[in-house]
Tab-separated table of N, CA and C and ligand atoms in Angstrom:
chain	number	residue	atom	x	y	z
A	550	UNK	N	12.346	-5.648	-8.967
A	550	UNK	CA	13.362	-5.188	-9.952
A	550	UNK	C	14.361	-6.263	-10.471
A	551	UNK	N	15.046	-6.977	-9.264
A	551	UNK	CA	15.938	-8.002	-9.732
A	551	UNK	C	15.474	-9.109	-10.364
A	552	UNK	N	14.228	-9.372	-9.911
A	552	UNK	CA	13.472	-10.828	-10.564
A	552	UNK	C	13.134	-10.276	-12.007
A	553	UNK	N	13.031	-9.078	-12.326
A	553	UNK	CA	12.572	-8.795	-13.615
A	553	UNK	C	13.803	-8.289	-14.539
A	554	UNK	N	14.950	-8.261	-13.876
A	554	UNK	CA	16.098	-7.907	-14.636
A	554	UNK	C	16.323	-6.541	-14.936
A	555	UNK	N	15.475	-5.665	-14.215
A	555	UNK	CA	15.766	-4.193	-14.688
A	555	UNK	C	15.574	-3.843	-16.218
A	556	UNK	N	14.803	-4.483	-16.687
A	556	UNK	CA	14.539	-4.546	-18.223
A	556	UNK	C	13.489	-3.446	-18.526
A	557	UNK	N	13.686	-2.833	-19.496
A	557	UNK	CA	12.753	-1.726	-19.989
A	557	UNK	C	11.345	-2.384	-20.324
A	558	UNK	N	11.286	-3.397	-21.043
A	558	UNK	CA	10.017	-4.009	-21.443
A	558	UNK	C	9.410	-4.676	-20.299
A	559	UNK	N	10.062	-4.480	-19.089
A	559	UNK	CA	9.166	-5.216	-17.952
A	559	UNK	C	8.559	-4.116	-17.072
A	560	UNK	N	8.285	-2.967	-17.822
A	560	UNK	CA	7.556	-1.967	-17.093
A	560	UNK	C	6.358	-2.251	-16.608
A	561	UNK	N	5.453	-2.643	-17.262
A	561	UNK	CA	4.087	-2.987	-16.867
A	561	UNK	C	4.172	-4.130	-15.676
A	562	UNK	N	5.039	-5.093	-15.737
A	562	UNK	CA	5.149	-6.006	-14.695
A	562	UNK	C	5.779	-5.421	-13.448
A	563	UNK	N	6.607	-4.535	-13.680
A	563	UNK	CA	7.415	-3.944	-12.514
A	563	UNK	C	6.310	-2.993	-11.846
A	564	UNK	N	5.566	-2.220	-12.569
A	564	UNK	CA	4.521	-1.361	-11.950
A	564	UNK	C	3.478	-2.233	-11.107
A	565	UNK	N	3.069	-3.322	-11.707
A	565	UNK	CA	2.206	-4.268	-11.307
A	565	UNK	C	2.831	-4.708	-9.917
A	566	UNK	N	4.100	-5.145	-9.853
A	566	UNK	CA	4.714	-5.767	-8.554
A	566	UNK	C	4.738	-4.654	-7.634
A	567	UNK	N	5.009	-3.388	-8.084
A	567	UNK	CA	5.112	-2.247	-6.979
A	567	UNK	C	3.671	-1.988	-6.412
A	568	UNK	N	2.738	-2.025	-7.173
A	568	UNK	CA	1.275	-1.842	-6.806
A	568	UNK	C	0.836	-2.924	-5.807
A	569	UNK	N	1.379	-4.197	-6.160
A	569	UNK	CA	1.045	-5.326	-5.316
A	569	UNK	C	1.592	-5.325	-4.047
A	570	UNK	N	2.740	-4.741	-3.974
A	570	UNK	CA	3.643	-4.627	-2.685
A	570	UNK	C	3.353	-3.499	-1.938
A	571	UNK	N	2.800	-2.273	-2.489
A	571	UNK	CA	2.449	-1.159	-1.622
A	571	UNK	C	0.868	-0.577	-1.690
A	572	UNK	N	0.263	-1.409	-2.542
A	572	UNK	CA	-1.182	-0.944	-2.512
A	572	UNK	C	-1.635	-0.028	-3.637
A	573	UNK	N	-0.642	0.894	-4.046
A	573	UNK	CA	-0.979	1.775	-5.020
A	573	UNK	C	0.536	2.351	-5.569
A	574	UNK	N	0.399	3.250	-6.637
A	574	UNK	CA	1.706	3.648	-7.204
A	574	UNK	C	1.791	5.166	-6.804
A	575	UNK	N	2.700	5.573	-6.031
A	575	UNK	CA	2.903	7.033	-5.623
A	575	UNK	C	3.965	7.599	-6.520
A	576	UNK	N	4.192	8.774	-6.311
A	576	UNK	CA	5.175	9.565	-7.182
A	576	UNK	C	6.505	9.035	-6.849
A	577	UNK	N	7.076	8.866	-5.522
A	577	UNK	CA	8.376	8.273	-5.340
A	577	UNK	C	8.554	6.843	-5.862
A	578	UNK	N	7.580	6.082	-6.076
A	578	UNK	CA	7.467	4.616	-6.475
A	578	UNK	C	7.618	4.863	-8.221
A	579	UNK	N	6.968	5.773	-8.829
A	579	UNK	CA	7.194	5.978	-10.309
A	579	UNK	C	8.462	6.519	-10.622
A	580	UNK	N	8.851	7.484	-9.700
A	580	UNK	CA	10.265	7.904	-10.047
A	580	UNK	C	11.502	6.859	-9.991
A	581	UNK	N	11.174	6.166	-8.959
A	581	UNK	CA	12.174	4.988	-8.641
A	581	UNK	C	12.241	3.974	-9.810
A	582	UNK	N	11.035	3.509	-10.355
A	582	UNK	CA	10.923	2.686	-11.537
A	582	UNK	C	11.530	3.380	-12.593
A	583	UNK	N	11.259	4.565	-12.987
A	583	UNK	CA	11.675	5.319	-13.965
A	583	UNK	C	13.243	5.142	-14.109
A	584	UNK	N	13.855	5.661	-12.905
A	584	UNK	CA	15.230	5.676	-12.927
A	584	UNK	C	15.872	4.367	-12.983
A	585	UNK	N	15.282	3.262	-12.366
A	585	UNK	CA	15.866	1.926	-12.309
A	585	UNK	C	15.838	1.341	-13.778
A	586	UNK	N	14.713	1.840	-14.418
A	586	UNK	CA	14.739	1.077	-15.836
A	586	UNK	C	14.999	1.892	-17.042
A	587	UNK	N	15.491	3.123	-16.472
A	587	UNK	CA	16.142	4.059	-17.406
A	587	UNK	C	15.127	4.479	-18.477
A	588	UNK	N	13.781	4.678	-18.074
A	588	UNK	CA	12.730	5.093	-18.876
A	588	UNK	C	12.539	6.324	-18.413
A	589	UNK	N	12.051	7.430	-19.358
A	589	UNK	CA	11.433	8.688	-19.064
A	589	UNK	C	10.424	8.714	-17.977
A	590	UNK	N	10.340	9.403	-16.851
A	590	UNK	CA	9.200	9.513	-15.901
A	590	UNK	C	7.933	9.642	-16.740
A	591	UNK	N	7.862	10.518	-17.833
A	591	UNK	CA	6.582	10.835	-18.369
A	591	UNK	C	5.911	9.509	-19.038
A	592	UNK	N	6.941	8.647	-19.614
A	592	UNK	CA	6.460	7.464	-20.112
A	592	UNK	C	5.821	6.306	-19.125
A	593	UNK	N	6.810	6.395	-17.839
A	593	UNK	CA	6.081	5.468	-16.675
A	593	UNK	C	4.847	6.247	-16.246
A	594	UNK	N	4.647	7.474	-16.351
A	594	UNK	CA	3.459	8.024	-15.765
A	594	UNK	C	2.364	7.742	-16.722
A	595	UNK	N	2.716	7.821	-18.013
A	595	UNK	CA	1.688	7.584	-19.092
A	595	UNK	C	1.267	6.164	-18.994
A	596	UNK	N	2.080	5.248	-18.858
A	596	UNK	CA	1.655	3.799	-18.677
A	596	UNK	C	0.743	3.587	-17.403
A	597	UNK	N	1.200	4.186	-16.201
A	597	UNK	CA	0.341	4.087	-15.021
A	597	UNK	C	-0.985	4.714	-15.229
A	598	UNK	N	-1.047	5.698	-15.735
A	598	UNK	CA	-2.366	6.359	-15.806
A	598	UNK	C	-3.278	5.612	-17.180
A	599	UNK	N	-2.644	4.996	-18.033
A	599	UNK	CA	-3.395	4.442	-19.101
A	599	UNK	C	-4.267	3.377	-18.651
A	600	UNK	N	-3.583	2.411	-17.981
A	600	UNK	CA	-4.284	1.179	-17.635
A	600	UNK	C	-5.194	1.425	-16.270
A	601	UNK	N	-6.324	1.044	-16.298
A	601	UNK	CA	-7.243	1.233	-15.184
A	601	UNK	C	-6.963	0.387	-13.917
A	602	UNK	N	-6.131	-0.724	-14.335
A	602	UNK	CA	-5.920	-1.482	-13.223
A	602	UNK	C	-4.839	-0.864	-12.234
A	603	UNK	N	-4.085	0.195	-12.478
A	603	UNK	CA	-3.198	0.859	-11.773
A	603	UNK	C	-3.901	2.114	-11.047
A	604	UNK	N	-3.479	2.237	-9.802
A	604	UNK	CA	-4.141	3.272	-8.876
A	604	UNK	C	-2.986	4.120	-8.427
A	605	UNK	N	-3.044	5.330	-8.591
A	605	UNK	CA	-1.849	6.252	-8.346
A	605	UNK	C	-1.925	6.877	-6.814
A	606	UNK	N	-3.326	6.717	-6.146
A	606	UNK	CA	-3.247	7.094	-4.929
A	606	UNK	C	-4.376	6.466	-4.411
A	607	UNK	N	-4.449	6.184	-3.033
A	607	UNK	CA	-5.793	5.700	-2.397
A	607	UNK	C	-6.795	6.690	-2.374
A	608	UNK	N	-8.087	6.387	-2.381
A	608	UNK	CA	-9.265	7.173	-2.521
A	608	UNK	C	-9.522	8.103	-1.513
A	609	UNK	N	-9.136	7.645	-0.295
A	609	UNK	CA	-9.251	8.460	1.036
A	609	UNK	C	-8.149	9.361	1.173
A	610	UNK	N	-8.266	10.344	2.316
A	610	UNK	CA	-7.148	11.103	2.576
A	610	UNK	C	-5.951	10.553	2.984
A	611	UNK	N	-6.206	9.372	3.852
A	611	UNK	CA	-5.029	8.633	4.257
A	611	UNK	C	-5.090	7.196	3.954
A	612	UNK	N	-3.868	6.564	3.834
A	612	UNK	CA	-3.846	5.315	3.408
A	612	UNK	C	-3.385	4.490	4.498
A	613	UNK	N	-4.093	3.246	4.608
A	613	UNK	CA	-3.619	2.393	5.858
A	613	UNK	C	-3.460	0.997	5.049
A	614	UNK	N	-2.070	0.613	4.951
A	614	UNK	CA	-1.891	-0.585	4.097
A	614	UNK	C	-1.410	-1.778	4.964
A	615	UNK	N	-2.091	-2.895	5.114
A	615	UNK	CA	-1.886	-3.828	5.833
A	615	UNK	C	-1.182	-5.086	5.212
A	616	UNK	N	-0.103	-5.492	5.739
A	616	UNK	CA	0.633	-6.439	5.196
A	616	UNK	C	0.011	-7.883	5.355
A	617	UNK	N	-0.320	-8.667	4.310
A	617	UNK	CA	-0.898	-9.681	4.562
A	617	UNK	C	-0.016	-11.045	4.140
A	618	UNK	N	1.267	-10.684	4.037
A	618	UNK	CA	2.199	-11.892	4.077
A	618	UNK	C	2.247	-12.902	5.074
A	619	UNK	N	2.730	-14.163	4.770
A	619	UNK	CA	2.629	-15.117	5.594
A	619	UNK	C	3.140	-14.793	7.155
A	620	UNK	N	4.230	-14.121	7.347
A	620	UNK	CA	4.760	-13.618	8.643
A	620	UNK	C	3.925	-12.846	9.434
A	621	UNK	N	3.263	-11.823	8.745
A	621	UNK	CA	2.328	-10.875	9.238
A	621	UNK	C	0.946	-11.623	9.637
A	622	UNK	N	0.732	-12.277	8.643
A	622	UNK	CA	-0.723	-13.008	8.716
A	622	UNK	C	-0.659	-13.868	10.251
A	623	UNK	N	0.461	-14.630	10.291
A	623	UNK	CA	0.750	-15.564	11.632
A	623	UNK	C	0.738	-14.693	12.728
A	624	UNK	N	1.350	-13.439	12.627
A	624	UNK	CA	1.502	-12.533	13.888
A	624	UNK	C	0.334	-11.863	14.194
A	625	UNK	N	-0.772	-12.128	13.352
A	625	UNK	CA	-1.969	-11.430	13.910
A	625	UNK	C	-2.850	-10.441	12.984
A	626	UNK	N	-2.388	-10.461	11.831
A	626	UNK	CA	-3.204	-9.521	10.785
A	626	UNK	C	-4.635	-9.908	10.670
A	627	UNK	N	-5.182	-11.230	10.912
A	627	UNK	CA	-6.618	-11.359	10.879
A	627	UNK	C	-7.485	-10.410	11.976
A	628	UNK	N	-6.582	-10.440	12.941
A	628	UNK	CA	-7.160	-9.577	14.086
A	628	UNK	C	-7.416	-8.168	13.781
A	629	UNK	N	-6.077	-7.748	13.162
A	629	UNK	CA	-5.991	-6.409	12.838
A	629	UNK	C	-7.182	-5.988	11.860
A	630	UNK	N	-7.227	-6.700	10.822
A	630	UNK	CA	-8.377	-6.557	9.728
A	630	UNK	C	-9.837	-6.504	10.356
A	631	UNK	N	-9.972	-7.397	11.335
A	631	UNK	CA	-11.210	-7.773	12.009
A	631	UNK	C	-11.517	-6.345	12.663
A	632	UNK	N	-10.492	-5.905	13.419
A	632	UNK	CA	-10.589	-4.709	14.296
A	632	UNK	C	-10.895	-3.405	13.422
A	633	UNK	N	-10.170	-3.309	12.410
A	633	UNK	CA	-10.295	-2.184	11.325
A	633	UNK	C	-11.821	-2.294	10.905
A	634	UNK	N	-12.303	-3.362	10.623
A	634	UNK	CA	-13.677	-3.610	10.036
A	634	UNK	C	-14.543	-3.293	11.045
A	635	UNK	N	-14.454	-3.689	12.226
A	635	UNK	CA	-15.319	-3.320	13.244
A	635	UNK	C	-15.413	-1.760	13.710
A	636	UNK	N	-14.275	-1.352	13.719
A	636	UNK	CA	-14.184	0.352	14.157
A	636	UNK	C	-14.217	1.196	12.916
A	637	UNK	N	-13.869	0.760	11.847
A	637	UNK	CA	-13.760	1.868	10.780
A	637	UNK	C	-14.840	1.538	9.796
A	638	UNK	N	-15.373	0.034	9.905
A	638	UNK	CA	-16.459	-0.233	8.883
A	638	UNK	C	-16.034	-0.340	7.487
A	639	UNK	N	-14.763	-0.700	7.248
A	639	UNK	CA	-14.179	-0.886	5.866
A	639	UNK	C	-13.504	-2.397	5.869
A	640	UNK	N	-13.527	-2.901	4.605
A	640	UNK	CA	-13.017	-4.056	4.178
A	640	UNK	C	-11.746	-3.575	3.255
A	641	UNK	N	-10.626	-4.363	3.009
A	641	UNK	CA	-9.647	-4.009	2.276
A	641	UNK	C	-10.145	-3.585	0.850
A	642	UNK	N	-9.640	-2.672	0.422
A	642	UNK	CA	-9.838	-1.954	-0.816
A	642	UNK	C	-11.016	-0.885	-0.697
A	643	UNK	N	-11.659	-0.693	0.416
A	643	UNK	CA	-12.657	0.217	0.627
A	643	UNK	C	-12.128	1.516	1.281
A	644	UNK	N	-12.794	2.573	1.226
A	644	UNK	CA	-12.629	3.917	1.797
A	644	UNK	C	-13.615	4.050	2.838
A	645	UNK	N	-13.401	4.686	4.158
A	645	UNK	CA	-14.350	4.947	4.880
A	645	UNK	C	-15.281	5.992	4.348
A	646	UNK	N	-16.655	5.876	4.914
A	646	UNK	CA	-17.785	6.883	4.330
A	646	UNK	C	-17.383	8.371	4.112
A	647	UNK	N	-16.646	8.649	5.176
A	647	UNK	CA	-16.157	9.959	5.353
A	647	UNK	C	-14.939	10.330	4.499
A	648	UNK	N	-14.568	9.391	3.863
A	648	UNK	CA	-13.341	9.763	2.777
A	648	UNK	C	-11.961	9.882	3.542
A	649	UNK	N	-11.936	9.501	4.794
A	649	UNK	CA	-10.772	9.676	5.631
A	649	UNK	C	-9.691	8.604	5.348
A	650	UNK	N	-10.026	7.550	5.399
A	650	UNK	CA	-9.137	6.356	5.303
A	650	UNK	C	-9.430	5.362	4.324
A	651	UNK	N	-8.337	4.944	3.483
A	651	UNK	CA	-8.600	3.825	2.682
A	651	UNK	C	-7.868	2.738	3.028
A	652	UNK	N	-8.336	1.479	3.161
A	652	UNK	CA	-7.666	0.267	3.562
A	652	UNK	C	-7.189	-0.564	2.497
A	653	UNK	N	-6.080	-0.641	2.390
A	653	UNK	CA	-5.580	-1.496	1.598
A	653	UNK	C	-4.521	-2.761	2.004
A	654	UNK	N	-4.323	-3.625	1.179
A	654	UNK	CA	-3.596	-4.794	1.575
A	654	UNK	C	-2.170	-4.991	0.700
A	655	UNK	N	-1.064	-5.347	1.073
A	655	UNK	CA	0.033	-5.811	0.510
A	655	UNK	C	0.590	-7.222	0.878
A	656	UNK	N	1.473	-7.591	-0.031
A	656	UNK	CA	1.844	-8.937	0.226
A	656	UNK	C	2.949	-9.051	1.236
A	657	UNK	N	4.030	-8.307	1.048
A	657	UNK	CA	5.017	-8.354	2.051
A	657	UNK	C	6.040	-7.021	1.796
A	658	UNK	N	6.285	-6.477	2.952
A	658	UNK	CA	7.149	-5.192	2.723
A	658	UNK	C	8.608	-5.593	3.017
A	659	UNK	N	8.815	-6.833	3.224
A	659	UNK	CA	10.304	-7.077	3.423
A	659	UNK	C	10.649	-6.890	4.939
A	660	UNK	N	9.921	-6.675	5.593
A	660	UNK	CA	10.341	-6.355	7.160
A	660	UNK	C	9.656	-7.214	7.977
A	661	UNK	N	9.582	-8.623	7.525
A	661	UNK	CA	9.081	-9.597	8.374
A	661	UNK	C	9.338	-9.862	9.698
A	662	UNK	N	10.596	-9.432	10.268
A	662	UNK	CA	11.055	-9.306	11.594
A	662	UNK	C	10.252	-8.615	12.598
A	663	UNK	N	9.529	-7.670	11.921
A	663	UNK	CA	8.725	-6.672	13.006
A	663	UNK	C	7.152	-6.903	12.634
A	664	UNK	N	6.851	-8.065	12.118
A	664	UNK	CA	5.541	-8.507	11.909
A	664	UNK	C	4.461	-8.499	13.195
A	665	UNK	N	3.366	-8.149	13.146
A	665	UNK	CA	2.546	-7.742	11.991
A	665	UNK	C	2.927	-6.188	11.701
A	666	UNK	N	3.126	-5.916	10.205
A	666	UNK	CA	3.419	-4.724	9.762
A	666	UNK	C	2.312	-3.916	8.996
A	667	UNK	N	2.036	-2.658	9.376
A	667	UNK	CA	1.099	-1.806	8.709
A	667	UNK	C	1.810	-0.477	8.408
A	668	UNK	N	1.449	-0.065	7.146
A	668	UNK	CA	1.959	1.334	6.680
A	668	UNK	C	0.760	2.307	6.650
A	669	UNK	N	0.985	3.404	7.591
A	669	UNK	CA	-0.128	4.443	7.501
A	669	UNK	C	0.503	5.723	7.086
A	670	UNK	N	-0.064	6.233	5.896
A	670	UNK	CA	0.551	7.150	5.130
A	670	UNK	C	1.938	7.279	5.057
A	671	UNK	N	2.475	6.102	4.729
A	671	UNK	CA	4.018	5.938	4.478
A	671	UNK	C	4.837	5.809	5.517
A	672	UNK	N	4.299	5.670	6.604
A	672	UNK	CA	5.135	5.306	8.017
A	672	UNK	C	4.840	3.831	8.507
A	673	UNK	N	5.961	3.257	8.351
A	673	UNK	CA	5.884	1.621	8.846
A	673	UNK	C	5.726	1.656	10.326
A	674	UNK	N	4.613	0.704	10.760
A	674	UNK	CA	4.420	0.589	11.917
A	674	UNK	C	4.627	-1.125	12.371
A	675	UNK	N	5.513	-1.371	13.126
A	675	UNK	CA	5.919	-2.931	13.231
A	675	UNK	C	5.200	-3.370	14.663
A	676	UNK	N	5.212	-4.633	14.749
A	676	UNK	CA	4.643	-5.305	16.065
A	676	UNK	C	3.431	-4.446	16.481
A	677	UNK	N	2.538	-4.186	15.467
A	677	UNK	CA	1.311	-3.330	15.796
A	677	UNK	C	0.308	-4.171	16.367
A	678	UNK	N	-0.372	-3.657	17.484
A	678	UNK	CA	-1.584	-4.400	17.931
A	678	UNK	C	-2.824	-3.682	17.471
A	679	UNK	N	-4.007	-4.337	17.329
A	679	UNK	CA	-5.209	-3.770	16.850
A	679	UNK	C	-5.615	-2.527	17.705
A	680	UNK	N	-5.339	-2.409	19.080
A	680	UNK	CA	-5.692	-1.117	19.805
A	680	UNK	C	-4.610	-0.093	19.313
A	681	UNK	N	-3.377	-0.446	19.108
A	681	UNK	CA	-2.468	0.757	18.674
A	681	UNK	C	-2.725	1.118	17.525
A	682	UNK	N	-3.210	0.188	16.489
A	682	UNK	CA	-3.610	0.653	15.280
A	682	UNK	C	-4.828	1.565	15.099
A	683	UNK	N	-5.846	1.207	16.000
A	683	UNK	CA	-6.954	1.962	16.087
A	683	UNK	C	-6.624	3.421	16.603
A	684	UNK	N	-5.861	3.444	17.558
A	684	UNK	CA	-5.302	4.880	18.110
A	684	UNK	C	-4.515	5.599	16.973
A	685	UNK	N	-3.900	4.893	16.184
A	685	UNK	CA	-3.088	5.602	15.320
A	685	UNK	C	-4.016	6.074	14.028
A	686	UNK	N	-5.040	5.309	13.776
A	686	UNK	CA	-5.876	5.780	12.783
A	686	UNK	C	-6.818	6.757	13.196
A	687	UNK	N	-7.229	7.013	14.464
A	687	UNK	CA	-7.939	7.984	15.108
A	687	UNK	C	-7.138	9.199	15.004
A	688	UNK	N	-5.950	9.144	15.471
A	688	UNK	CA	-5.064	10.200	15.400
A	688	UNK	C	-4.828	10.808	13.968
A	689	UNK	N	-4.633	9.948	13.018
A	689	UNK	CA	-4.395	10.207	11.664
A	689	UNK	C	-5.575	11.002	11.079
A	690	UNK	N	-6.753	10.388	11.308
A	690	UNK	CA	-7.977	11.087	10.705
A	690	UNK	C	-8.587	12.134	11.600
A	691	UNK	N	-8.097	12.401	12.847
A	691	UNK	CA	-8.707	13.307	13.554
A	691	UNK	C	-9.914	13.117	13.901
A	692	UNK	N	-10.391	11.771	13.987
A	692	UNK	CA	-11.667	11.416	14.544
A	692	UNK	C	-11.489	10.821	16.022
A	693	UNK	N	-12.622	10.837	16.777
A	693	UNK	CA	-12.395	10.150	18.146
A	693	UNK	C	-13.214	8.845	18.236
A	694	UNK	N	-13.454	8.138	17.011
A	694	UNK	CA	-13.961	7.060	16.979
A	694	UNK	C	-13.582	6.032	16.006
B	467	LIG	S1	5.109	-10.923	5.540
B	467	LIG	FE1	4.655	-8.875	6.501
B	467	LIG	S2	6.623	-7.629	6.138
B	467	LIG	FE2	6.969	-9.731	5.324
């Protein structure tokens, strides 16, 4: 928002930044953008749904967004992604075959001090290990593997 000057004409670029940061555009994100740019929510929603580039929700029932920013990358994101790939069978951008978990990546949540950071269904998990993330995903999806 600051970078783009809270300008109304920057709506598409702003939505693009939000999606890049969080992996998709959820309703609180759209409401925030609409209020900040002083644009009716209906218009923001219209733009977000018009362009195929924008995703309003992850395809799976649950979203696991792994930060791949520099700090998180250094603190172990490659191991986290490898572990998710091995146990859940998904690469970033994919959803598990049972439709439970969609794996997404984002650039930086702005919480580098607790890297590596993963957001599962909106809950930020810092300093998370591959095992802890696996446990969390099992708990979230109600699966035992
Ligand atoms: S790099 Fe991951 S939170 Fe900043």
